[in-house]
Coordinates of C-alpha atoms in Angstrom, one line a residue:
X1353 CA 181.6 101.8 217.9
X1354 CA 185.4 102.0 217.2
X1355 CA 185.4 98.5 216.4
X1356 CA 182.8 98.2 214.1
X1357 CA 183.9 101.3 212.0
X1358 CA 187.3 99.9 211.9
X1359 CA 185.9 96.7 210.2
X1360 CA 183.8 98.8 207.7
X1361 CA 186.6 101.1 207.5
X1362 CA 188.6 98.2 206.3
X1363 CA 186.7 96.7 203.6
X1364 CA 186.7 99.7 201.7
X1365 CA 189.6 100.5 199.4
X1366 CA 191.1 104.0 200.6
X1367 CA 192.1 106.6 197.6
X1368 CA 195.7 106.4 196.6
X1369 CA 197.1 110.3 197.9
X1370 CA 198.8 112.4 195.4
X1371 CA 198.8 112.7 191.3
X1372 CA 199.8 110.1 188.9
X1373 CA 200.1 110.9 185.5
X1374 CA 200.5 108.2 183.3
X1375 CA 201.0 108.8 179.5
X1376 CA 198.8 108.2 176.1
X1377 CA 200.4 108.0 172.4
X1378 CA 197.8 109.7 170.6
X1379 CA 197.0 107.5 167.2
X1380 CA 199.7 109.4 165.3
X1381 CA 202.2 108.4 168.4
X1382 CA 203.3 112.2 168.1
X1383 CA 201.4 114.1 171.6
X1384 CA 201.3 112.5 175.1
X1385 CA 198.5 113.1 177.4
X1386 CA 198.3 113.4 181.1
X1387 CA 195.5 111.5 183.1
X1388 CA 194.0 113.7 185.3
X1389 CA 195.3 114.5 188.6
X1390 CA 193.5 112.2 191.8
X1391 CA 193.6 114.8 193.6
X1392 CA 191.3 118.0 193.2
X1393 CA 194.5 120.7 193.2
X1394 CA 193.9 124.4 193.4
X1395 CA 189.8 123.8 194.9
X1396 CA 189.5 126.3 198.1
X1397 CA 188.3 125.0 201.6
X1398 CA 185.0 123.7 201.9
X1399 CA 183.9 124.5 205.6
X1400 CA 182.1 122.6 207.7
X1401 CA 181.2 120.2 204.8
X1402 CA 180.6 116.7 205.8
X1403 CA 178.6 116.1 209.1
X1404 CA 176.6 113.6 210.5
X1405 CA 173.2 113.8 208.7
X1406 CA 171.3 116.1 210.4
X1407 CA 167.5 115.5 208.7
X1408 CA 165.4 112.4 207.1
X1409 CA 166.8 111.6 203.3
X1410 CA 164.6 110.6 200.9
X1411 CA 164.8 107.1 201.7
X1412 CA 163.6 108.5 205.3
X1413 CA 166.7 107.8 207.1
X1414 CA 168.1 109.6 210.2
X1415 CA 171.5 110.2 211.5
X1416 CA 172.6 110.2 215.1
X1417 CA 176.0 111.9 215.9
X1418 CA 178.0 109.0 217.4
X1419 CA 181.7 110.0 217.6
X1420 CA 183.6 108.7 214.4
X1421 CA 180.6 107.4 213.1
X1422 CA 177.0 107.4 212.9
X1423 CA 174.0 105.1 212.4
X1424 CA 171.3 105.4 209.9
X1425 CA 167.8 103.5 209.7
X1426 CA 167.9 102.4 205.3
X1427 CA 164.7 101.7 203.4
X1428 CA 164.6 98.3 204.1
X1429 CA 164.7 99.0 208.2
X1430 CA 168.2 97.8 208.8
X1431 CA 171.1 99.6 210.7
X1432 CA 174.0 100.7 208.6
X1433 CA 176.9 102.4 210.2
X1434 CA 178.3 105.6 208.2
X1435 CA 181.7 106.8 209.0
X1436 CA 182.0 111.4 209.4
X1437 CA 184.1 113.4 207.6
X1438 CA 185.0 115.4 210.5
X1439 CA 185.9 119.0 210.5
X1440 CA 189.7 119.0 211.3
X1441 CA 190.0 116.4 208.8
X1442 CA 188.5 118.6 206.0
X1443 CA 190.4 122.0 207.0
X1444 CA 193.7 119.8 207.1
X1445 CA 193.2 118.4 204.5
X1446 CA 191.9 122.2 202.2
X1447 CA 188.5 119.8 200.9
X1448 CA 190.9 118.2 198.6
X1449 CA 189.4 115.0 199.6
X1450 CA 185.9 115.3 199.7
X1451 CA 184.0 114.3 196.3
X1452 CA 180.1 115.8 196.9
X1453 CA 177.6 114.1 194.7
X1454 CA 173.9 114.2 194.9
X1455 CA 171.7 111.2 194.6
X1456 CA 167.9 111.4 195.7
X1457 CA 168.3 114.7 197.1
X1458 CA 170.9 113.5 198.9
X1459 CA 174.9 114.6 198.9
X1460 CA 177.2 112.0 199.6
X1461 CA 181.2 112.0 199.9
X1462 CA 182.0 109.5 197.5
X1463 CA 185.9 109.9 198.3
X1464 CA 186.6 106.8 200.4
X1465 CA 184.9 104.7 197.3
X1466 CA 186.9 106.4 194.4
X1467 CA 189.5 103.3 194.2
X1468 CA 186.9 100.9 194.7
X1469 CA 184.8 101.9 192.1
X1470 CA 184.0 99.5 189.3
X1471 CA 183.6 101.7 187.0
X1472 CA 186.6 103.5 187.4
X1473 CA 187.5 106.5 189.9
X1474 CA 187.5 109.1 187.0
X1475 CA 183.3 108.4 186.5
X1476 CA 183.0 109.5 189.8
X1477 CA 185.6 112.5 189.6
X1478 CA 183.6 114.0 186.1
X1479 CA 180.2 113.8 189.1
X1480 CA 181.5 115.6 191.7
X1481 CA 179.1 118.4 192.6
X1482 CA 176.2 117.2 190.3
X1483 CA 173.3 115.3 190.6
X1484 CA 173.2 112.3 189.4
X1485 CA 170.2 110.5 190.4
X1486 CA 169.2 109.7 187.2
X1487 CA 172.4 108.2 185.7
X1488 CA 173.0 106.7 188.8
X1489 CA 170.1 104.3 188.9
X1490 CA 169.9 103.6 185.3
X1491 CA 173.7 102.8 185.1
X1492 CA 173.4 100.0 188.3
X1493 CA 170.3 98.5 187.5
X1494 CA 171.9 95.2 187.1
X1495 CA 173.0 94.8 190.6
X1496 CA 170.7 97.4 192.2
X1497 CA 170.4 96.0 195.7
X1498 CA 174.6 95.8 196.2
X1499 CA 175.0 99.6 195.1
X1500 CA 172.8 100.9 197.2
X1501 CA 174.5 99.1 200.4
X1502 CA 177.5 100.4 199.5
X1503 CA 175.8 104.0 199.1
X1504 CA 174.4 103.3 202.1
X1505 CA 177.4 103.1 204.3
X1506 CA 178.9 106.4 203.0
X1507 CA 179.6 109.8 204.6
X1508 CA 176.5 112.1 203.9
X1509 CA 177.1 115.6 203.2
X1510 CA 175.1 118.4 205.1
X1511 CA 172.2 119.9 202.8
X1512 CA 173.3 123.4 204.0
X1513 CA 176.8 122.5 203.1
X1514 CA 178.8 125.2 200.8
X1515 CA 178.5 122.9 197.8
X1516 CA 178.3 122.8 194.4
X1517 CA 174.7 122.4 193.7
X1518 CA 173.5 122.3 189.8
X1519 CA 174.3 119.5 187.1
X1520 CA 175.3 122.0 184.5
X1521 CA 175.3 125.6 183.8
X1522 CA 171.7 126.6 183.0
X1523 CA 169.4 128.7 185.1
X1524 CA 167.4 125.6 185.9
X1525 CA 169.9 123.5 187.4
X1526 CA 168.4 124.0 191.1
X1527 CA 165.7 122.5 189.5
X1528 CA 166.0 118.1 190.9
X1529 CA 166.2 117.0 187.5
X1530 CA 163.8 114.1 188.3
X1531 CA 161.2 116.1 190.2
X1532 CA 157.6 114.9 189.0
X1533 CA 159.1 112.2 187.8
X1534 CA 159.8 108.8 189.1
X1535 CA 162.9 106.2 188.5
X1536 CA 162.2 103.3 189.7
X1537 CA 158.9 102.3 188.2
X1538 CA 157.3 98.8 186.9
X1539 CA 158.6 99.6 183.6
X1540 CA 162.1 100.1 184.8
X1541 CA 161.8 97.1 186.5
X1542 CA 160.5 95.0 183.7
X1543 CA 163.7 96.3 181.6
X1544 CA 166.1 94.7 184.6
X1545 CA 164.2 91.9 184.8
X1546 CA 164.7 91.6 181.1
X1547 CA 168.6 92.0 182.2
X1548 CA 168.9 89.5 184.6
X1549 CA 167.4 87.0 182.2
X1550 CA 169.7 87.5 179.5
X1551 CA 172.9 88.3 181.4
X1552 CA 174.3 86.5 184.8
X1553 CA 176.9 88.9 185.7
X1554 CA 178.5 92.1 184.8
X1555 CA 181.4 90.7 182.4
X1556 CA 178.5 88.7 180.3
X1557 CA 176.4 92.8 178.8
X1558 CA 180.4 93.8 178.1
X1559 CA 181.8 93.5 175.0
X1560 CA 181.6 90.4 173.3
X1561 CA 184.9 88.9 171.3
X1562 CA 182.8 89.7 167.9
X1563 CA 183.0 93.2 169.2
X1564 CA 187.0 93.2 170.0
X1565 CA 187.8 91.9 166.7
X1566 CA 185.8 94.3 165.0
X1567 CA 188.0 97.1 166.9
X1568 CA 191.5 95.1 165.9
X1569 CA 190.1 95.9 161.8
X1570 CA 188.9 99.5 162.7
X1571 CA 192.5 100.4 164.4
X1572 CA 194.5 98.6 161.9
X1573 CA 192.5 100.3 158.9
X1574 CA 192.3 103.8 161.0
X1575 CA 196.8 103.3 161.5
X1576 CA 196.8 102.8 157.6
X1577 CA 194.8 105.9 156.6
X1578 CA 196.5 108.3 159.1
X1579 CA 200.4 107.0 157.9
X1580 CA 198.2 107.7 154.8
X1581 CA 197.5 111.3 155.8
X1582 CA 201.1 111.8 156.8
X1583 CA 202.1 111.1 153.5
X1584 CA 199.6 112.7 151.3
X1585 CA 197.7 109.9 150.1
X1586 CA 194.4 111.2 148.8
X1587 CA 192.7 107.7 148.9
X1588 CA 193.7 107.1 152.5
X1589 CA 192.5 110.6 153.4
X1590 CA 189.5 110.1 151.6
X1591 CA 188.6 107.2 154.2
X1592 CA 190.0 108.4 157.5
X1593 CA 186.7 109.6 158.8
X1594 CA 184.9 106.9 158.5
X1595 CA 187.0 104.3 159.2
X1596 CA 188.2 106.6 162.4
X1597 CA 184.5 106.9 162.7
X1598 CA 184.0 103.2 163.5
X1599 CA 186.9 102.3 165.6
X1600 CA 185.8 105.3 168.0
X1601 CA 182.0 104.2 167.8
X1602 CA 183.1 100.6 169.1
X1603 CA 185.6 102.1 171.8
X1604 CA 185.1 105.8 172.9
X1605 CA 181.4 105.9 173.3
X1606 CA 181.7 102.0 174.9
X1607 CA 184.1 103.0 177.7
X1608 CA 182.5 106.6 178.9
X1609 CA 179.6 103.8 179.6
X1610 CA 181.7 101.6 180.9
X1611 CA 180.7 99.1 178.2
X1612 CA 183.8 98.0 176.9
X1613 CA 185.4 96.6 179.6
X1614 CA 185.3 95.6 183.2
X1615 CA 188.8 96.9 183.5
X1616 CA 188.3 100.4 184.4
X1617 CA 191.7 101.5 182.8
X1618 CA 191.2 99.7 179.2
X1619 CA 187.7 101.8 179.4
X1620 CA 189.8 105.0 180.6
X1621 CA 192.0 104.7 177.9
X1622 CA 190.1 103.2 174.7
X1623 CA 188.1 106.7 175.4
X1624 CA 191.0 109.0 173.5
X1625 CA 190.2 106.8 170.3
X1626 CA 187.6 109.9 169.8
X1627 CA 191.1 112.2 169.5
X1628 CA 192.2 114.0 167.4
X1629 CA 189.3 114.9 165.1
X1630 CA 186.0 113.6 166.9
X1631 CA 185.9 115.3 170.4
X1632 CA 187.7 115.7 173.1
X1633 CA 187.3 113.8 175.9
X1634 CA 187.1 115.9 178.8
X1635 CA 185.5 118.1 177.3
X1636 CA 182.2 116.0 175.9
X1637 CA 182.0 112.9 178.0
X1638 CA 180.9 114.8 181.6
X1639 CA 178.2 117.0 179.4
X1640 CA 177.6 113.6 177.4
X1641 CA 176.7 111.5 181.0
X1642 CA 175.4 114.1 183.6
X1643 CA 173.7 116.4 181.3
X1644 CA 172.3 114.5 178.1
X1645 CA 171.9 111.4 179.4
X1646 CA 169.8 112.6 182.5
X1647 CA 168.0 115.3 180.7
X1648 CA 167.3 114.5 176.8
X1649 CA 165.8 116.7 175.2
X1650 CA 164.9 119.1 177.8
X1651 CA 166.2 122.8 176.7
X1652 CA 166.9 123.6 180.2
X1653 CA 169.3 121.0 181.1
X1654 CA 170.3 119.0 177.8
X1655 CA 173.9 120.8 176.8
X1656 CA 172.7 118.9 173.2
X1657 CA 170.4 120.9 172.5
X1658 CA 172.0 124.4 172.1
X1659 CA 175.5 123.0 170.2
X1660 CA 174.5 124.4 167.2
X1661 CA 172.7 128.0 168.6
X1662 CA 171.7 130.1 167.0
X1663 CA 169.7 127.3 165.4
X1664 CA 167.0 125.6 167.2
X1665 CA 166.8 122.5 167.9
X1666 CA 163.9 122.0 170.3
X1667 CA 160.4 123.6 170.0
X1668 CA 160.3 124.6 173.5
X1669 CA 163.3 127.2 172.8
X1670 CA 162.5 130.5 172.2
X1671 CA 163.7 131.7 168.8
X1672 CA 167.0 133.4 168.9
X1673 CA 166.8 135.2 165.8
X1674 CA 163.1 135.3 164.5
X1675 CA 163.5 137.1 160.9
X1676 CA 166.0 134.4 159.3
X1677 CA 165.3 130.6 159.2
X1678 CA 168.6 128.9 161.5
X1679 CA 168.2 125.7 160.1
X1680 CA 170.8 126.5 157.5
X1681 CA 173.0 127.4 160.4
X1682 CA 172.6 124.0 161.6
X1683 CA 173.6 123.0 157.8
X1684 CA 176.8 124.9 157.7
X1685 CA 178.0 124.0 161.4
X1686 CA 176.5 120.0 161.0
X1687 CA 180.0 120.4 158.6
X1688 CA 182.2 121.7 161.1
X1689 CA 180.7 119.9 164.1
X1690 CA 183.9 118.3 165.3
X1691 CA 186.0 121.7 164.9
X1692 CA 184.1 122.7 167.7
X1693 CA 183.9 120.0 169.9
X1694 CA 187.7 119.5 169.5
X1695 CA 188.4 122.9 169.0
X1696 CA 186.6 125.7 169.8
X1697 CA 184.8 124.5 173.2
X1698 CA 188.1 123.0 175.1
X1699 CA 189.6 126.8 174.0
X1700 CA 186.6 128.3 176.1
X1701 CA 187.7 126.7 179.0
X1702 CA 191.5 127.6 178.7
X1703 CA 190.6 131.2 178.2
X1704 CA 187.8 131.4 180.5
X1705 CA 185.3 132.8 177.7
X1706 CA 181.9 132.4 177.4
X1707 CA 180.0 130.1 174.8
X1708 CA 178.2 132.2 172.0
X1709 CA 174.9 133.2 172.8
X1710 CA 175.2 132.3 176.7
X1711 CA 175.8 134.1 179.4
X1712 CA 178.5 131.4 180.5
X1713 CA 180.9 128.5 179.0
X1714 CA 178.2 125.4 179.0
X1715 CA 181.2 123.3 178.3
X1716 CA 183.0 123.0 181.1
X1717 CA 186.2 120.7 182.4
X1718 CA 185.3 118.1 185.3
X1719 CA 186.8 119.2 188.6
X1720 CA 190.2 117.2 188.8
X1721 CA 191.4 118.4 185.2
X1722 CA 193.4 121.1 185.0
X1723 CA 194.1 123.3 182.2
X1724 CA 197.3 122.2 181.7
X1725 CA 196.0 118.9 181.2
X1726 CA 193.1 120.1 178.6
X1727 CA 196.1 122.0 176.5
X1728 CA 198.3 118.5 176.2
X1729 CA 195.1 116.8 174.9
X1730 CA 193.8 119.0 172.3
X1731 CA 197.8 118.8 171.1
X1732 CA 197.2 116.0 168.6
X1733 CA 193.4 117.8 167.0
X1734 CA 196.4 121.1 166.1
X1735 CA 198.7 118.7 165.0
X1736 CA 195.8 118.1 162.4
X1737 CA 195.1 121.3 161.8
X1738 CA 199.1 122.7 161.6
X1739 CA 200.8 119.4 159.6
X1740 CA 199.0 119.8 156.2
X1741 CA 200.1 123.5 156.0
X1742 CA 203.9 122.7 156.7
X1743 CA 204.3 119.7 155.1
X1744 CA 202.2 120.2 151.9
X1745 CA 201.5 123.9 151.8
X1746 CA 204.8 125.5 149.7
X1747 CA 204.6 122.3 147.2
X1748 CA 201.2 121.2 147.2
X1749 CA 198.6 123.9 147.9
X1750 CA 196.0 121.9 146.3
X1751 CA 196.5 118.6 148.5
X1752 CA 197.2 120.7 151.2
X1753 CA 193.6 122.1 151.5
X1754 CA 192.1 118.6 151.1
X1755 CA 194.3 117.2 153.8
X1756 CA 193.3 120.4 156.0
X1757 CA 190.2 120.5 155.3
X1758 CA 188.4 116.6 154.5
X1759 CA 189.1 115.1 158.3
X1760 CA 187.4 117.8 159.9
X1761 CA 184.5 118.0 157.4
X1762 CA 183.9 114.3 157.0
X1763 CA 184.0 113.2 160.5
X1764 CA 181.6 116.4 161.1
X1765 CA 179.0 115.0 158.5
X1766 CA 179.4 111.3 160.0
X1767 CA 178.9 112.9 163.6
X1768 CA 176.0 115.0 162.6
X1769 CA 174.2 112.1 160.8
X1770 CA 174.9 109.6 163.7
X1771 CA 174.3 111.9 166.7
X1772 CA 171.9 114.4 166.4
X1773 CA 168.9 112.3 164.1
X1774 CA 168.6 110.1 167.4
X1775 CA 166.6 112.9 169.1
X1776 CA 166.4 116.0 166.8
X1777 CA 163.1 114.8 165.5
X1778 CA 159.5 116.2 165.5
X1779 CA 158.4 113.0 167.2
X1780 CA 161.2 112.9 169.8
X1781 CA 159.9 116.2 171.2
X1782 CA 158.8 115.9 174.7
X1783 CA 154.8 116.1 175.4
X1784 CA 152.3 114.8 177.6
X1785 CA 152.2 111.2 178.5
X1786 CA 153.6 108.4 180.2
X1787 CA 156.9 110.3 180.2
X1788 CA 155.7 113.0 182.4
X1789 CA 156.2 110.4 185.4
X1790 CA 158.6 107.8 184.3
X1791 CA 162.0 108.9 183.9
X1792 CA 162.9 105.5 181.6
X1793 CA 159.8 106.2 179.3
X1794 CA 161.0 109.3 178.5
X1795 CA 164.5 108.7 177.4
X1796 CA 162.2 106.0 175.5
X1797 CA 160.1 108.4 173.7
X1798 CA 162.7 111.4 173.2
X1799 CA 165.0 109.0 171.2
X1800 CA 164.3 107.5 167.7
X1801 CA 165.7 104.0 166.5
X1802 CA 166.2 102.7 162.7
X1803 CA 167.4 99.9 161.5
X1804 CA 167.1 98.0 165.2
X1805 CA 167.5 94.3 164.0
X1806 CA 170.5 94.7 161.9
X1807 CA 174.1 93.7 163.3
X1808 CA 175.7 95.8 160.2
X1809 CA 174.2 99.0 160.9
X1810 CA 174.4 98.6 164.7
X1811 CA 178.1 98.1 163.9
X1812 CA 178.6 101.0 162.1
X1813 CA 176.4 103.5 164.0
X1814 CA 178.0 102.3 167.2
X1815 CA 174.8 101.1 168.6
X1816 CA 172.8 104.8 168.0
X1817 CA 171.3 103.1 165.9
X1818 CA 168.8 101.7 168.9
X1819 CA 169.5 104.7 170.7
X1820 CA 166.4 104.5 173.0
X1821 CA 167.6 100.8 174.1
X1822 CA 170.8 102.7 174.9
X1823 CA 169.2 105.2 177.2
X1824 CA 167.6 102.6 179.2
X1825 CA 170.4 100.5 179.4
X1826 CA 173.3 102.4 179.2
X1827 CA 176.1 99.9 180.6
X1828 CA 175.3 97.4 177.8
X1829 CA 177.2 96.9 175.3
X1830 CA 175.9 98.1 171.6
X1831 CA 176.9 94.2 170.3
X1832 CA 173.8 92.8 172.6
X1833 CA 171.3 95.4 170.8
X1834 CA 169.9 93.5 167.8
X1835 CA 169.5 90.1 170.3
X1836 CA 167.6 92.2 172.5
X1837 CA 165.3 94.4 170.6
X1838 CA 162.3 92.5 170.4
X1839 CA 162.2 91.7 173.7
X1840 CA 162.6 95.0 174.8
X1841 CA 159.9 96.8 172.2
X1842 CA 157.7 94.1 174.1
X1843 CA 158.3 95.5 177.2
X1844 CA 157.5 98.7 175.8
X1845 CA 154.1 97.8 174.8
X1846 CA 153.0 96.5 177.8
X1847 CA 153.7 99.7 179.7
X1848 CA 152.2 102.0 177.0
X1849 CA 155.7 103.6 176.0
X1850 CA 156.1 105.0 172.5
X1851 CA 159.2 103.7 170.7
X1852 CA 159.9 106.5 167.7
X1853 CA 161.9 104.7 164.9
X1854 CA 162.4 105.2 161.6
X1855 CA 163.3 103.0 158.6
X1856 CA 166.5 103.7 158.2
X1857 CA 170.0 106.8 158.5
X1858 CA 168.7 108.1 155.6
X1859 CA 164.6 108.6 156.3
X1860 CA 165.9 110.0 159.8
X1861 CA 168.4 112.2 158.6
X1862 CA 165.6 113.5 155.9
X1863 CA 163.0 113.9 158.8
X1864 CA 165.9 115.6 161.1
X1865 CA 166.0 118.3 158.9
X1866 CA 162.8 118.8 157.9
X1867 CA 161.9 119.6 161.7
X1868 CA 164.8 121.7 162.0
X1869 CA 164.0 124.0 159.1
X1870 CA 160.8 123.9 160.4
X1871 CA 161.2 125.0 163.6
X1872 CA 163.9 127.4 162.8
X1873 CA 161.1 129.0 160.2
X1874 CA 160.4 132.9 160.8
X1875 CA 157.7 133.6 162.8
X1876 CA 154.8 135.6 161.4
X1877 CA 154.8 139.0 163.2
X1878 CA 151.5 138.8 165.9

C-alpha cells in the first residue's frame, strides 16, 4: 500500500507552500496589483475534515480505511487508490491546505491538484466550498474520461465535514443545483461529439492567430485613447469605451474560460484587461463561473439576475416595489452598470456591508483574496474617477466632467447592451420542457443569439453574440463560433431544444426592454 501511494503520490504535482505575489501594470502603467495569495491565510481550523469516505458517492463508490490511503470501486468497476488527508496533517497545518469542492454530491480536496491544474490553480481557488458540478462537466467535456481519473484518485471530504456548503449567498444554495436535472445526456453528448470532430486537442478550440491579432489592434488602439484621456483629448475619450470594450471582449471574458490560452498565466493575466472601468476581476469572474454559468436565469441562484434590484429582471421574482414600474431603474443603472461592478460591489466587501435590498453582500471575494489585495485592484477604476478632477477640474471644468463622466457611462451602455440582452428576454424565461431535465438544454433555451453567422459581430460582441453556443461549450474560443453554428443548431433540432435568437443587437436590445418594462409594470391591486 505504501508503495503504490508513493507512485501516485508522485505523479501528481504538489502545491508550491507560501505566497507569491507577482505584479500587474494596470493599462495606464500607474497601479500594481497583487495575485492572490496560494495559500488561504487568516481561514480557521477545519476539524476532522478529510477522511476516508465513509458512504457510496454518486458514482456508487465505497471507501475502505487503509492507512495512508484508501481504495474506491469507480463507475467503470476498476480500483483506484485515493490518498487521506489525515487529521494531524490538517490541525498542523490550521486547514490552510485543504481546497473543498463539491462535484456530484460529492466533496473533494482538490489541494494536491492546484499546480497541476490546466486551467490554472486560481480556477480552482475562486471554487473552493462550492458546487460545481455543472461547470465542472461542461468545462471538460473535451477530454471527459481523463478528468474524471484524475478526480477519481483524489482525497474525498467527509459529507458531515464542517464545510462550506452553498454556491452563493441565496437561501437556496442547499438546494444541488442540478437536482431534477441531468448533465450528461444524449444531447450533451452529441455537442462533444460535435467537439471531437472539429478539434483534436485542447490547443486546436483556443484562440486562433486571427484572434491574437485582433487583440495586438484593440491594445494598441485602447494605449492610444487612454494617453488620450491623460491628456484631455475629447476624440480619444470619445472612443475609449469601445475600443476598451473590444480588447477586453477578446481577452478578459476568453481567459476566466480558459479560452485564450493553454498557458494558465497568459489567461490569469489577460483577465485585468476588464480594469479599470469594466469590472473587477475578483469581484465578477467567481459570481460570473459558479453562479451564472451553472444557474442562468434561475432567481434563486443566478447573482445576474438581481444586479440591477430593485428592477426585475426575471418573472419568477416577486415584485420589490409594486406601485412604480422598475424598468426605468434598470434604464438609469444600465448607464452606470460598470460603476458598480468596479465600484460599489468590491467596496461591499472591504467594509463588510450588505448589497441593497439583500440581507447579505451577494458579491463576494473568492477565498484566497484578501482585502488588501481587493483595495490594490480597484486602485486604477479611482485613478479614473480622481485624475479628471485634479488635472482638468481648476482649468477645464467643462472637459473635466466629460472625462469623469463618458468612460464610466459608455462602457456601462456597451456592457448593458452586450450582457444582459443574451438572457433578459421574454423568451429566455425558464418554463416547462426539455430543460426541466437537461441541464445543456437549458442554458440552450435561457440564452438568445443574433447575428450567429457573422465573424464581425462575433468580433465585436466577444462571442455573446452566440451566447447559447457559449454556455454549452464554454472552453471554446468565441473565433470558432460562426464555423460552428450550423452544425450545432443541428444538433439542437434533433434533440427538440429551442434555440431563442434574434436578428440582430438592436431587435434584442428593443425586445430586452420591452420585457423588462413589462415585467417591472405595477400590478393591479387583487
Amino acid at each position: 500500500i505504501v508503495q503504490r501511494e508513493a507512485e501516485r503520490t508522485k505523479s501528481l504535482k504538489m502545491p508550491v507552500s507560501g505566497a507569491r505575489t507577482p505584479l500587474l501594470s494596470s493599462l495606464l502603467v500607474l497601479i500594481l496589483l497583487i495575485e492572490p495569495s496560494q495559500a488561504f491565510q487568516g481561514l480557521s481550523p477545519l476539524p476532522s475534515l478529510v477522511r476516508a469516505n465513509r458512504g457510496a458517492s454518486s458514482h456508487g463508490r465505497r471507501g475502505v480505511a487503509s492507512g495512508l490511503s484508501m481504495v474506491a470501486a469507480t463507475p467503470g468497476g476498476t480500483q483506484t487508490r485515493r490518498r487521506t488527508v489525515t487529521l494531524e496533517r490538517l490541525q498542523e497545518e490550521g486547514g490552510q491546505s485543504v481546497l473543498p469542492v463539491r462535484i456530484d454530491g460529492v466533496w473533494y480536496d482538490l489541494s494536491d491538484y492546484r499546480s497541476a491544474h490546466p486551467g490554472g490553480k486560481w480556477l480552482l481557488d475562486y471554487s473552493y466550498g462550492k458546487d460545481v458540478t455543472a461547470i465542472f462537466k461542461s468545462i471538460h467535456l473535451f477530454a471527459k474520461e481523463e478528468t474524471q481519473s484524475k478526480l477519481d484518485k483524489l482525497p474525498i471530504i467527509d459529507a458531515d465535514s464542517p464545510i462550506l456548503a452553498k454556491p452563493n449567498v441565496f437561501s437556496a444554495d442547499l438546494v444541488p443545483p442540478t437536482q431534477g436535472k441531468e448533465i450528461e445526456t444524449p444531447f450533451q453528448a452529441d455537442l462533444r461529439a460535435m467537439l471531437t470532430r472539429r478539434f483534436s486537442s485542447r490547443e486546436d478550440f483556443k484562440a486562433p492567430a486571427d484572434h491574437w491579432v485582433r487583440i495586438g489592434m484593440a491594445a494598441a488602439a485602447t494605449a492610444y485613447c487612454w494617453n488620450g484621456w491623460l491628456h484631455g483629448d475629447v476624440a480619444a475619450t470619445a472612443a475609449l469605451p469601445l475600443v476598451h470594450w473590444v480588447l477586453a471582449a477578446h481577452t478578459c471574458h476568453e481567459a476566466t474560460h480558459s479560452t485564450l490560452s493553454t498557458n494558465e498565466h497568459v489567461n490569469y493575466w489577460l483577465q485585468f484587461t476588464a480594469h479599470p472601468i469594466m469590472f473587477n476581476v475578483f469581484v465578477w469572474i467567481p459570481q460570473h463561473l459558479i453562479s451564472h454559468h451553472q444557474y442562468t436565469n434561475d432567481p434563486n441562484l443566478d447573482v445576474d439576475v438581481h444586479h440591477f434590484a430593485p428592477a426585475l429582471l426575471s418573472q419568477e421574482q416577486p415584485p420589490l416595489d409594486p406601485d412604480s414600474n422598475r424598468g426605468w431603474t434598470f434604464a438609469w443603472k444600465g448607464m452606470l452598470t460598470t460603476v458598480g461592478t468596479c465600484i460599489l460591489q468590491p467596496m461591499r466587501t472591504l467594509l463588510d456591508s450588505k448589497t441593497p435590498n439583500f440581507d447579505d453582500n451577494i458579491t463576494p471575494i473568492p477565498h484566497g483574496v484578501s482585502k488588501a489585495t481587493l483595495a490594490l485592484s480597484m486602485a486604477p477604476s479611482f485613478f479614473v474617477l480622481l485624475y479628471p478632477l485634479l488635472a482638468f477640474g481648476p482649468s477645464d471644468p467643462a472637459l473635466a466632467a466629460f472625462l469623469e463622466v463618458w468612460p464610466w457611462v459608455g462602457m456601462s451602455m456597451i456592457w448593458t447592451a452586450m450582457t444582459q440582452t443574451s438572457h433578459i428576454q421574454q423568451q429566455c424565461q425558464r418554463a416547462p420542457g426539455a430543460a426541466d431535465t437537461d441541464w445543456s438544454a437549458g442554458q440552450v433555451e435561457t440564452s438568445l443569439d443574433y447575428s450567429v453567422a457573422s465573424p464581425f459581430w462575433t468580433a465585436v460582441t466577444g462571442g455573446l453574440n452566440t451566447q447559447s453556443l457559449h454556455h454549452v461549450l464554454p472552453t471554446v474560443c468565441m473565433s470558432h463560433f460562426p464555423d460552428m453554428y450550423r452544425e450545432y443548431e443541428e444538433i439542437c433540432a434533433k434533440h427538440g431544444v429551442n434555440v431563442r435568437q434574434s436578428d440582430n443587437l438592436a431587435t434584442a436590445t428593443a425586445s430586452m426592454y420591452d420585457f423588462i418594462f413589462k415585467v417591472n409594470a405595477p400590478k393591479a391591486p387583487q
